[in-house]
C-alpha cells in the first residue's frame, strides 16, 4: 500500500456561475521515503495539487490519503516550504523554529528537549552559527535553510516544497539541493517538490511527475529516475544516463506539451 495517495483528484475554481476546471483525474501513489518532483508549464496546476495535499484547498472530486487517513484540512503531518521563506521578521532564526516546536511539542517534550530539537534541526541545515540573527540579517539562501529546518522540526510525514529554491542564485541553489539530498538520505523523508528546473528534478527525484498543460491538466507521464545515490552533480554532468533523463523531461515539456 502506498504511503501517500492522490486519488481521482479534480479541482475546479468557481467564480459567479463560471467554473474553470484546473485539474482533472490526478492519480498518484507515493511510497514512504520517496522524493517526487512535479514539473509542468506555468499555470498548469502544480501548486493547486500541492495545496490540496497540504489541506489548504479542498478538492472538487477525489481525495488524498496519507498513512491511511484522509486529508481534511491542514495538519502538522504535512509541512510546507515556500519559495518565499515566510519567516516572521520580528523573531530570530532560533525563535522562528521555536514557535513551531512549542506549538506542537509543548506537552511531549520538556524545555531542554525542545531546545535541543530546535538546535538539532538548525544544525541539519548548517545554521548553527546564526541562531540569534533576524531574517533581515541573513541571505536568501539562509532564510530558505531556516524554513526547511522549521518544516523538518515539525516531524512531518511528508515535506511539501513549492519551488523552494526558485528565488535563489544558481550557486546557492546547488548548495541547498545537495543539503536536501543529504537530509533525505539521513532521515528518509517523504518529499514532494514543485520545480521548473529540469536538472533539479533529475538530480533530486526518485520519480518526476510531468503534468500536461491546463485547463483540465492531468499527469502526462511519470519518469522513474534510477540513478544511484548519492548523486554527484559534477560526475553526472557527463553521465549518459543522466542526460537521457534530462532529455526525456525536456522533450515532454518542449516538444510534446509545449505552450502554443
Ligand atoms: N484561488 C484560485 N481561484 C481561481 N483560480 C485559481 C486559484 N488558484 C489558482 N487558480 C488558477 O488555477 C490554475 C493553476 O494555478 P497553479 O498556481 O496551481 O499553477 P502552477 O502550475 O503552480 O503555476 P506556476 O508554475 O506559475 O506557479 C491557474 O490558471 C490559476 O489562475
Coordinates of C-alpha atoms and ligand atoms in Angstrom, one line a residue:
X1 CA 0.0 0.0 0.0
X2 CA 1.3 3.5 -0.8
X3 CA 2.0 6.0 2.0
X4 CA 0.5 9.0 0.3
X5 CA -2.1 8.5 -2.4
X6 CA -3.8 11.1 -4.5
X7 CA -6.9 9.6 -5.9
X8 CA -9.1 10.8 -8.8
X9 CA -8.4 14.4 -7.9
X10 CA -10.4 17.0 -9.8
X11 CA -10.3 20.7 -9.0
X12 CA -12.4 23.5 -10.4
X13 CA -12.5 27.1 -9.3
X14 CA -15.9 28.7 -9.4
X15 CA -16.4 32.4 -10.0
X16 CA -20.1 33.6 -10.2
X17 CA -21.7 30.9 -12.4
X18 CA -18.5 30.2 -14.3
X19 CA -16.4 27.2 -13.3
X20 CA -13.0 26.5 -14.7
X21 CA -11.5 23.1 -14.3
X22 CA -7.8 23.3 -13.4
X23 CA -7.1 19.6 -12.5
X24 CA -8.7 16.5 -14.0
X25 CA -8.3 13.0 -12.6
X26 CA -4.9 13.2 -10.9
X27 CA -3.8 9.8 -9.6
X28 CA -0.5 9.3 -7.8
X29 CA 0.8 6.8 -5.3
X30 CA 3.9 7.7 -3.3
X31 CA 5.9 5.4 -1.2
X32 CA 7.4 6.3 2.2
X33 CA 10.8 7.9 1.8
X34 CA 10.2 8.7 -1.9
X35 CA 11.3 12.0 -3.5
X36 CA 8.8 13.2 -6.1
X37 CA 9.1 16.2 -8.3
X38 CA 6.2 17.8 -10.1
X39 CA 7.1 19.7 -13.3
X40 CA 4.9 21.4 -15.8
X41 CA 4.4 24.7 -17.5
X42 CA 3.4 27.8 -15.6
X43 CA -0.2 27.8 -14.6
X44 CA -0.9 24.1 -15.2
X45 CA -1.9 23.5 -11.6
X46 CA 1.2 22.3 -9.7
X47 CA 0.6 24.5 -6.7
X48 CA -3.0 23.5 -6.7
X49 CA -2.0 19.9 -6.3
X50 CA 0.4 20.7 -3.5
X51 CA -2.1 22.9 -1.8
X52 CA -4.7 20.1 -1.8
X53 CA -2.2 17.7 -0.3
X54 CA -1.4 20.3 2.3
X55 CA -5.1 20.7 3.0
X56 CA -5.1 24.4 2.2
X57 CA -7.5 23.8 -0.7
X58 CA -10.4 21.3 -0.9
X59 CA -10.6 19.0 -4.0
X60 CA -13.8 19.3 -6.1
X61 CA -13.7 15.5 -6.5
X62 CA -11.4 12.7 -5.3
X63 CA -9.1 13.0 -2.3
X64 CA -5.8 12.5 -0.7
X65 CA -4.9 9.7 1.8
X66 CA -1.8 9.9 3.9
X67 CA -0.7 6.9 6.0
X68 CA -4.2 5.5 5.9
X69 CA -6.0 8.8 6.8
X70 CA -7.9 11.1 4.5
X71 CA -6.6 14.6 4.4
X72 CA -9.2 17.0 5.6
X73 CA -7.6 20.4 6.1
X74 CA -4.0 21.4 7.1
X75 CA -2.1 19.5 9.7
X76 CA 1.4 19.2 11.2
X77 CA 1.9 15.8 9.4
X78 CA 2.4 17.8 6.2
X79 CA 4.8 20.8 6.4
X80 CA 5.3 23.2 3.6
X81 CA 8.3 25.2 2.4
X82 CA 7.5 28.1 0.1
X83 CA 9.6 29.9 -2.4
X84 CA 9.4 33.0 -0.3
X85 CA 10.7 31.8 3.1
X86 CA 7.7 33.1 5.1
X87 CA 9.8 33.6 8.3
X88 CA 8.4 36.0 11.0
X89 CA 10.7 39.1 10.7
X90 CA 10.4 40.1 14.4
X91 CA 11.7 36.7 15.6
X92 CA 15.3 35.4 15.4
X93 CA 16.3 32.3 13.5
X94 CA 16.0 30.2 16.6
X95 CA 12.7 31.7 17.6
X96 CA 11.2 31.1 14.2
X97 CA 11.7 27.4 14.6
X98 CA 10.8 27.6 18.3
X99 CA 7.3 28.9 17.5
X100 CA 6.5 25.7 15.5
X101 CA 8.2 23.4 18.0
X102 CA 6.4 24.9 21.0
X103 CA 3.1 24.8 19.2
X104 CA 3.4 21.0 18.5
X105 CA 5.6 19.6 21.2
X106 CA 5.0 21.7 24.4
X107 CA 3.4 18.7 26.1
X108 CA 5.5 15.9 24.7
X109 CA 9.0 17.5 25.2
X110 CA 10.4 19.4 28.2
X111 CA 12.1 22.7 27.7
X112 CA 15.6 21.2 27.4
X113 CA 14.4 18.6 24.9
X114 CA 12.7 21.3 22.8
X115 CA 15.9 23.5 22.8
X116 CA 18.0 20.5 21.7
X117 CA 15.5 19.6 19.0
X118 CA 15.4 23.2 17.6
X119 CA 19.3 23.4 17.7
X120 CA 19.5 19.9 16.1
X121 CA 17.3 20.9 13.1
X122 CA 19.1 24.2 12.6
X123 CA 22.4 22.2 12.6
X124 CA 21.0 19.9 9.9
X125 CA 20.8 22.9 7.6
X126 CA 24.1 24.4 8.7
X127 CA 22.6 27.4 10.5
X128 CA 24.0 26.8 14.0
X129 CA 26.2 30.0 13.6
X130 CA 23.2 32.3 13.2
X131 CA 20.7 31.3 15.8
X132 CA 20.3 34.8 17.2
X133 CA 20.1 36.6 13.8
X134 CA 16.9 38.1 12.5
X135 CA 15.7 37.2 9.0
X136 CA 16.7 40.6 7.6
X137 CA 20.3 40.0 8.7
X138 CA 20.7 36.8 6.7
X139 CA 20.9 35.9 3.0
X140 CA 18.0 34.5 0.9
X141 CA 19.6 31.0 0.9
X142 CA 20.0 31.1 4.7
X143 CA 16.3 32.1 5.1
X144 CA 15.3 29.1 3.0
X145 CA 17.5 26.9 5.2
X146 CA 15.6 28.1 8.3
X147 CA 12.3 27.5 6.5
X148 CA 13.5 23.9 5.8
X149 CA 14.6 23.5 9.5
X150 CA 11.3 24.7 10.7
X151 CA 9.4 22.3 8.4
X152 CA 11.6 19.4 9.5
X153 CA 11.3 20.3 13.2
X154 CA 7.6 19.6 12.9
X155 CA 8.4 15.9 12.2
X156 CA 6.1 15.8 9.2
X157 CA 5.1 12.6 7.5
X158 CA 5.5 14.5 4.2
X159 CA 7.5 17.6 3.4
X160 CA 5.9 19.7 0.7
X161 CA 8.3 22.0 -1.2
X162 CA 6.8 24.7 -3.5
X163 CA 9.7 25.8 -5.7
X164 CA 11.9 26.1 -2.6
X165 CA 15.0 27.3 -4.5
X166 CA 13.3 29.3 -7.2
X167 CA 14.4 32.7 -5.9
X168 CA 18.0 31.8 -5.3
X169 CA 21.1 32.2 -7.4
X170 CA 22.5 29.1 -9.1
X171 CA 25.3 28.5 -6.7
X172 CA 23.2 28.9 -3.5
X173 CA 20.6 26.7 -5.2
X174 CA 23.1 24.0 -5.8
X175 CA 24.3 24.0 -2.2
X176 CA 20.8 23.7 -0.9
X177 CA 19.9 20.9 -3.3
X178 CA 22.9 19.0 -2.0
X179 CA 21.8 19.6 1.6
X180 CA 18.3 18.5 0.9
X181 CA 19.6 15.3 -0.7
X182 CA 21.8 14.6 2.3
X183 CA 19.0 15.3 4.8
X184 CA 16.7 13.0 2.8
X185 CA 19.3 10.3 2.8
X186 CA 19.9 10.6 6.6
X187 CA 16.3 11.0 7.6
X188 CA 14.4 9.1 4.9
X189 CA 11.8 11.8 4.5
X190 CA 9.0 11.6 2.0
X191 CA 9.1 14.7 -0.1
X192 CA 7.0 16.3 -2.9
X193 CA 8.6 19.2 -4.7
X194 CA 7.4 21.6 -7.4
X195 CA 10.1 22.8 -9.7
X196 CA 10.6 24.5 -13.1
X197 CA 14.2 23.3 -13.2
X198 CA 14.8 20.1 -15.2
X199 CA 18.3 19.5 -13.8
X200 CA 17.0 19.9 -10.2
X201 CA 14.2 17.5 -10.9
X202 CA 16.5 14.8 -12.3
X203 CA 19.2 15.3 -9.6
X204 CA 16.8 15.1 -6.6
X205 CA 14.0 12.8 -7.6
X206 CA 13.1 9.2 -7.5
X207 CA 10.3 10.0 -9.9
X208 CA 9.4 13.0 -11.9
X209 CA 5.7 13.7 -12.4
X210 CA 5.2 15.6 -15.6
X211 CA 1.9 17.5 -15.9
X212 CA 0.1 18.3 -19.1
X213 CA -1.0 21.9 -19.8
X214 CA -4.1 23.3 -18.4
X215 CA -7.0 23.8 -18.3
X216 CA -8.0 20.3 -17.1
X217 CA -4.4 19.4 -16.5
X218 CA -3.5 15.9 -15.5
X219 CA -0.4 13.7 -15.2
X220 CA 1.0 13.2 -18.7
X221 CA 3.9 10.9 -17.8
X222 CA 5.9 9.7 -14.8
X223 CA 9.6 9.3 -15.2
X224 CA 11.4 7.0 -12.8
X225 CA 15.0 8.2 -12.2
X226 CA 17.1 5.2 -11.5
X227 CA 20.4 7.0 -11.0
X228 CA 22.2 5.5 -7.9
X229 CA 22.5 7.7 -4.8
X230 CA 24.4 9.6 -3.5
X231 CA 24.3 11.7 -6.7
X232 CA 27.1 14.0 -7.5
X233 CA 26.3 16.9 -9.8
X234 CA 29.8 17.2 -11.3
X235 CA 30.1 13.4 -12.1
X236 CA 26.5 13.4 -13.5
X237 CA 27.2 16.2 -15.9
X238 CA 28.8 13.8 -18.4
X239 CA 26.8 10.8 -17.5
X240 CA 24.8 9.4 -20.5
X241 CA 22.0 8.1 -18.2
X242 CA 21.6 11.4 -16.5
X243 CA 21.4 13.1 -19.9
X244 CA 18.9 10.6 -21.1
X245 CA 16.5 11.5 -18.2
X246 CA 17.1 15.2 -18.8
X247 CA 16.3 14.9 -22.5
X248 CA 13.1 12.9 -21.6
X249 CA 11.8 15.7 -19.4
X250 CA 12.8 18.4 -21.9
X251 CA 11.1 16.5 -24.7
X252 CA 7.9 16.2 -22.7
X253 CA 7.8 19.9 -21.9
X254 CA 9.1 21.4 -25.1
X255 CA 8.0 19.0 -27.9
X256 CA 5.0 17.1 -26.8
X257 CA 3.4 19.5 -24.4
X258 CA 4.8 22.9 -25.4
X259 CA 2.8 26.0 -24.8
X260 CA 1.3 27.4 -28.0
Ligands
LIG1 N1 -7.9 30.5 -5.8 C1 -8.0 30.5 -7.1 N2 -9.1 31.0 -7.7 C2 -9.2 30.9 -9.1 N3 -8.3 30.4 -9.9 C3 -7.2 29.9 -9.3 C4 -6.9 29.9 -7.9 N4 -5.7 29.4 -7.6 C5 -5.2 29.0 -8.8 N5 -6.1 29.3 -9.9 C6 -5.8 29.1 -11.3 O1 -5.5 27.7 -11.4 C7 -4.5 27.5 -12.4 C8 -3.4 26.7 -11.8 O2 -2.7 27.5 -10.9 P1 -1.4 27.0 -10.1 O3 -0.9 28.1 -9.3 O4 -1.8 25.7 -9.4 O5 -0.4 26.7 -11.3 P2 1.2 26.4 -11.2 O6 1.4 25.2 -12.2 O7 1.6 26.1 -9.8 O8 1.8 27.7 -11.8 P3 3.2 28.4 -11.6 O9 4.2 27.4 -12.2 O10 3.2 29.6 -12.5 O11 3.4 28.6 -10.2 C9 -4.2 28.9 -12.9 O12 -4.9 29.1 -14.1 C10 -4.6 29.8 -11.8 O13 -5.0 31.0 -12.4

